[in-house]
Short mmCIF file of C-alpha atoms in Angstrom, two decimals:
data_model
loop_
_atom_site.label_atom_id
_atom_site.label_comp_id
_atom_site.label_asym_id
_atom_site.label_seq_id
_atom_site.Cartn_x
_atom_site.Cartn_y
_atom_site.Cartn_z
CA MET A 1 5.46 145.19 -49.11
CA LYS A 2 5.87 142.30 -46.38
CA ILE A 3 8.94 140.80 -47.11
CA ALA A 4 11.11 137.69 -45.46
CA ILE A 5 14.78 137.46 -45.83
CA ILE A 6 16.11 134.00 -45.58
CA GLY A 7 20.13 133.72 -45.85
CA ASN A 8 22.67 131.08 -45.22
CA PRO A 9 25.21 131.43 -42.51
CA GLY A 10 28.13 132.14 -44.90
CA ALA A 11 29.98 135.45 -44.48
CA LYS A 12 29.09 136.77 -47.96
CA SER A 13 25.58 135.87 -47.54
CA ARG A 14 25.58 137.74 -44.21
CA ARG A 15 26.81 140.81 -45.62
CA VAL A 16 24.52 140.66 -48.43
CA THR A 17 21.41 140.09 -46.12
CA ALA A 18 22.49 143.06 -43.86
CA GLU A 19 22.89 145.31 -46.97
CA LEU A 20 19.55 144.02 -48.29
CA THR A 21 17.77 144.77 -44.99
CA GLU A 22 19.02 148.31 -44.75
CA LYS A 23 17.93 149.20 -48.48
CA LEU A 24 14.52 147.47 -48.02
CA LEU A 25 13.79 149.33 -44.76
CA ALA A 26 14.99 152.49 -46.43
CA SER A 27 12.57 152.02 -49.16
CA GLY A 28 9.65 151.55 -46.75
CA HIS A 29 9.12 147.83 -46.88
CA GLU A 30 8.06 145.74 -43.94
CA LEU A 31 10.46 142.94 -42.99
CA VAL A 32 8.57 140.07 -41.32
CA GLN A 33 9.06 136.32 -40.53
CA THR A 34 5.38 135.28 -40.73
CA SER A 35 2.85 135.65 -43.60
CA PRO A 36 5.32 137.56 -45.99
CA GLU A 37 4.01 138.42 -49.48
CA LEU A 38 7.59 138.04 -50.84
CA VAL A 39 10.62 135.75 -49.71
CA ILE A 40 14.05 136.63 -50.67
CA SER A 41 16.62 134.09 -50.37
CA VAL A 42 20.18 134.78 -50.10
CA GLY A 43 22.61 132.17 -50.79
CA GLY A 44 22.24 129.46 -53.36
CA ASP A 45 19.50 126.92 -54.55
CA GLY A 46 19.98 125.25 -51.41
CA THR A 47 18.85 128.41 -49.28
CA LEU A 48 15.98 128.64 -51.88
CA LEU A 49 14.74 124.84 -51.19
CA ASN A 50 14.95 125.95 -47.35
CA SER A 51 12.85 129.01 -48.13
CA PHE A 52 10.28 127.08 -50.08
CA HIS A 53 9.78 124.49 -47.32
CA ARG A 54 9.53 127.02 -44.64
CA TYR A 55 6.61 128.89 -46.48
CA SER A 56 5.18 125.84 -48.54
CA HIS A 57 1.99 126.27 -46.42
CA ILE A 58 1.12 129.62 -48.02
CA LEU A 59 2.36 129.09 -51.51
CA ASP A 60 -0.91 130.78 -52.84
CA GLN A 61 0.10 134.08 -51.00
CA VAL A 62 3.80 134.48 -51.48
CA ARG A 63 6.38 134.82 -54.24
CA PHE A 64 10.10 133.86 -53.99
CA VAL A 65 13.22 135.75 -55.21
CA GLY A 66 16.71 134.18 -55.10
CA VAL A 67 19.76 136.27 -54.62
CA HIS A 68 22.91 133.95 -55.36
CA THR A 69 26.20 134.79 -53.45
CA GLY A 70 27.98 132.17 -55.53
CA HIS A 71 27.68 131.00 -59.36
CA LEU A 72 24.17 131.84 -60.83
CA GLY A 73 21.72 129.10 -60.08
CA PHE A 74 18.66 127.66 -61.45
CA TYR A 75 16.42 129.36 -58.65
CA THR A 76 18.35 132.65 -58.52
CA ASP A 77 17.90 135.40 -60.60
CA TRP A 78 20.11 138.09 -58.76
CA ARG A 79 23.71 138.25 -58.12
CA ASP A 80 25.08 139.51 -54.90
CA PHE A 81 26.42 142.69 -56.47
CA GLU A 82 22.96 143.63 -57.89
CA ILE A 83 21.22 144.41 -54.63
CA GLU A 84 20.58 148.05 -55.67
CA ASP A 85 19.05 147.04 -58.95
CA LEU A 86 16.80 144.43 -57.03
CA VAL A 87 15.45 146.95 -54.58
CA ILE A 88 14.76 149.35 -57.59
CA ALA A 89 12.81 146.49 -59.11
CA LEU A 90 10.90 145.94 -56.04
CA LYS A 91 9.66 149.40 -56.24
CA GLU A 92 8.27 148.98 -59.66
CA ASP A 93 6.73 145.72 -58.56
CA SER A 94 3.27 145.04 -60.16
CA GLY A 95 2.70 141.36 -58.98
CA GLN A 96 4.33 139.77 -61.88
CA SER A 97 5.54 136.15 -61.56
CA VAL A 98 6.18 132.82 -62.95
CA SER A 99 5.01 129.52 -61.68
CA TYR A 100 6.41 126.03 -61.86
CA PRO A 101 5.10 122.67 -61.05
CA LEU A 102 5.54 121.00 -57.54
CA LEU A 103 5.70 117.22 -56.52
CA ASP A 104 3.02 115.88 -54.24
CA VAL A 105 4.25 112.90 -52.43
CA ARG A 106 2.07 110.82 -50.15
CA ALA A 107 3.39 107.93 -48.15
CA ILE A 108 1.05 105.17 -46.34
CA TYR A 109 2.75 102.95 -43.78
CA ALA A 110 2.06 99.55 -42.62
CA ASP A 111 0.66 100.85 -39.48
CA ALA A 112 -1.97 102.77 -41.11
CA THR A 113 -0.43 106.13 -40.64
CA SER A 114 0.33 108.31 -43.50
CA ALA A 115 2.54 111.41 -44.31
CA HIS A 116 2.24 114.08 -47.04
CA TYR A 117 5.09 116.34 -48.54
CA LEU A 118 5.70 118.80 -51.31
CA ALA A 119 9.03 118.80 -53.21
CA LEU A 120 10.42 121.52 -55.36
CA ASN A 121 13.15 119.41 -56.92
CA GLU A 122 12.71 115.58 -56.43
CA ALA A 123 11.72 112.81 -53.86
CA THR A 124 13.54 109.39 -53.76
CA LEU A 125 13.06 106.18 -52.20
CA LYS A 126 16.29 104.14 -51.55
CA ARG A 127 17.53 101.12 -49.55
CA LEU A 128 21.06 101.89 -48.59
CA ASN A 129 22.14 98.46 -47.08
CA GLY A 130 20.75 95.94 -49.87
CA THR A 131 18.48 95.91 -52.87
CA MET A 132 15.46 97.73 -52.94
CA ARG A 133 12.54 95.91 -54.26
CA THR A 134 9.18 97.72 -55.33
CA GLU A 135 6.24 97.20 -57.57
CA VAL A 136 5.71 100.08 -59.96
CA TYR A 137 2.29 101.56 -61.07
CA ILE A 138 1.61 104.18 -63.30
CA LYS A 139 -2.11 105.70 -63.15
CA GLY A 140 -3.06 102.53 -61.13
CA ASP A 141 -2.00 99.93 -63.77
CA PHE A 142 1.23 97.73 -62.85
CA PHE A 143 4.17 98.63 -64.98
CA GLU A 144 7.41 96.87 -63.54
CA SER A 145 8.92 95.12 -60.77
CA PHE A 146 11.82 97.43 -59.84
CA ARG A 147 15.12 96.10 -58.22
CA GLY A 148 18.14 98.29 -57.62
CA ASP A 149 19.43 100.93 -55.26
CA GLY A 150 16.36 103.25 -55.72
CA LEU A 151 14.05 105.45 -57.81
CA CYS A 152 14.02 109.23 -58.09
CA VAL A 153 10.84 111.08 -59.11
CA SER A 154 11.58 114.69 -60.11
CA THR A 155 9.72 118.05 -61.27
CA PRO A 156 10.81 119.59 -64.38
CA THR A 157 13.01 122.21 -62.46
CA GLY A 158 14.45 119.28 -60.42
CA SER A 159 15.28 117.52 -63.53
CA THR A 160 18.51 119.46 -63.75
CA ALA A 161 19.61 118.20 -60.09
CA TYR A 162 19.78 114.46 -58.88
CA SER A 163 17.65 113.13 -61.68
CA LYS A 164 20.06 114.53 -64.30
CA SER A 165 22.99 112.75 -62.56
CA ASN A 166 21.15 109.40 -62.76
CA GLY A 167 20.91 109.90 -66.70
CA GLY A 168 17.35 111.75 -66.58
CA ALA A 169 16.48 114.42 -69.31
CA VAL A 170 16.31 118.00 -68.63
CA ILE A 171 12.63 119.21 -68.74
CA HIS A 172 11.42 122.71 -69.54
CA PRO A 173 9.57 123.88 -66.37
CA ARG A 174 6.72 124.82 -68.43
CA LEU A 175 5.74 121.23 -68.87
CA ASP A 176 3.49 119.83 -66.01
CA ALA A 177 5.19 116.48 -66.08
CA LEU A 178 7.09 114.15 -63.62
CA GLN A 179 10.24 112.03 -64.31
CA ILE A 180 11.05 108.82 -62.85
CA THR A 181 14.92 107.77 -63.13
CA GLU A 182 16.33 104.55 -61.94
CA ILE A 183 19.37 104.59 -59.33
CA ALA A 184 21.45 101.58 -60.31
CA SER A 185 18.85 99.39 -61.29
CA ILE A 186 19.46 95.53 -61.77
CA ASN A 187 18.77 94.25 -65.18
CA ASN A 188 19.82 90.54 -66.02
CA ARG A 189 17.96 87.41 -67.36
CA VAL A 190 15.96 87.20 -64.28
CA PHE A 191 15.05 90.86 -63.38
CA ARG A 192 14.16 93.21 -66.09
CA THR A 193 13.16 97.13 -65.87
CA LEU A 194 12.76 99.55 -68.46
CA SER A 195 16.19 100.89 -67.68
CA SER A 196 15.30 104.55 -69.07
CA PRO A 197 13.90 107.53 -67.67
CA ILE A 198 10.14 107.91 -67.71
CA ILE A 199 8.32 111.02 -68.22
CA THR A 200 4.43 111.04 -67.38
CA ALA A 201 1.56 113.08 -68.67
CA PRO A 202 -0.16 115.78 -66.37
CA ASP A 203 -3.06 113.61 -65.51
CA GLU A 204 -1.02 110.54 -64.65
CA TRP A 205 0.41 109.27 -61.27
CA VAL A 206 3.18 107.06 -60.11
CA THR A 207 2.60 104.47 -57.08
CA LEU A 208 5.52 102.31 -55.72
CA GLU A 209 4.42 99.43 -53.50
CA PRO A 210 7.89 98.36 -51.93
CA THR A 211 8.47 94.90 -50.36
CA GLY A 212 7.97 95.30 -46.77
CA ARG A 213 11.29 96.56 -45.06
CA ASP A 214 12.04 98.76 -42.24
CA ASP A 215 15.25 100.01 -43.61
CA TYR A 216 14.03 102.22 -46.55
CA VAL A 217 14.95 105.81 -46.69
CA MET A 218 12.83 108.47 -48.32
CA THR A 219 14.20 111.88 -49.25
CA VAL A 220 12.15 115.04 -50.16
CA ASP A 221 14.44 117.53 -51.66
CA GLN A 222 17.40 118.01 -49.18
CA PHE A 223 15.52 116.25 -46.38
CA VAL A 224 16.06 112.68 -45.31
CA ILE A 225 13.25 110.66 -43.91
CA ASN A 226 13.49 107.41 -42.13
CA PRO A 227 10.08 106.07 -42.33
CA PRO A 228 8.26 103.16 -40.78
CA THR A 229 7.44 100.20 -42.65
CA ILE A 230 6.14 101.74 -46.14
CA LYS A 231 3.05 100.23 -47.70
CA GLN A 232 2.74 102.50 -50.52
CA ILE A 233 4.04 105.79 -51.84
CA ARG A 234 2.10 107.92 -54.60
CA TYR A 235 3.83 110.79 -56.56
CA LYS A 236 1.74 113.04 -58.72
CA ILE A 237 1.99 116.74 -59.91
CA ALA A 238 0.77 118.94 -56.92
CA LYS A 239 -2.29 121.22 -57.22
CA GLU A 240 0.16 123.93 -55.45
CA ARG A 241 2.52 125.72 -57.45
CA ILE A 242 5.65 127.96 -56.56
CA HIS A 243 5.51 131.24 -57.56
CA PHE A 244 8.70 133.26 -58.48
CA ALA A 245 8.52 137.00 -58.77
CA ARG A 246 10.15 137.61 -62.05
CA TYR A 247 11.48 141.17 -62.50
CA ARG A 248 13.51 140.29 -65.70
CA HIS A 249 13.51 137.41 -67.98
CA MET A 250 16.30 134.76 -67.78
CA HIS A 251 15.83 132.01 -70.53
CA PHE A 252 15.75 128.72 -69.10
CA TRP A 253 17.94 127.00 -71.67
CA ASP A 254 20.44 130.00 -71.04
CA ARG A 255 20.56 128.71 -67.33
CA VAL A 256 21.12 125.12 -68.44
CA GLU A 257 23.78 126.14 -70.83
CA ASP A 258 25.73 128.44 -68.21
CA ALA A 259 25.44 125.58 -65.48
CA PHE A 260 26.47 122.70 -67.59
CA ILE A 261 28.37 123.70 -70.55
CA GLY A 262 29.88 127.02 -70.03
CA ALA A 263 31.00 129.77 -72.01
CA LYS A 264 29.85 129.57 -75.44
CA HIS A 265 32.69 129.12 -78.08
#
């Protein structure tokens, strides 16, 4: 199997990457950087996000595996002390995987240029030095005029990240849904928003048409983008999906419980 290993620069991750490299080569696998069949990230969820964006152009050809060198994350099934078990699982690989939905982001700018992105967790639009103002459309129909710090549009797997910190719901990743959460919205007698997270159906899309400003900031997962003046941004469920090589079942709600609640009493 052609395998790429992407590790973060931490000391423990470097040690685990070296151990994993040695064992994979001894097992007859080919280590590559281009066109891998499997990508193993070593670090945390941030490292997995970096790996996803590095190979997002070949999502139909590649599966991902996460090895965590800290606490168990939402995208990482294996711990740093389980390298031997992972290598054994790879020997018995039969192509098994689980896939999760992604966010398709398309921005159109006032100068008629455009940009396209895929997000695994979420994308946001914010104004850092004042109130963001944007018209919000759902499936092409006007929904509301938003005023506040910004809006966050997340995938189901991303619902446990920035969206949750803004009061969003936790969504099971088997649901093909997007979630819109407000970031410090303004609600008074003059301005009014729904002031609640919105979860859309699979065939719906969300469009933002912000008031013309050149100081808005877009984020796509961990990447910050300072775009030209934005005319429109459209968010929808992507036709592409991310595929994780799943060699053992780890229940989504167990991950949620472990991350946010802790040991059962």
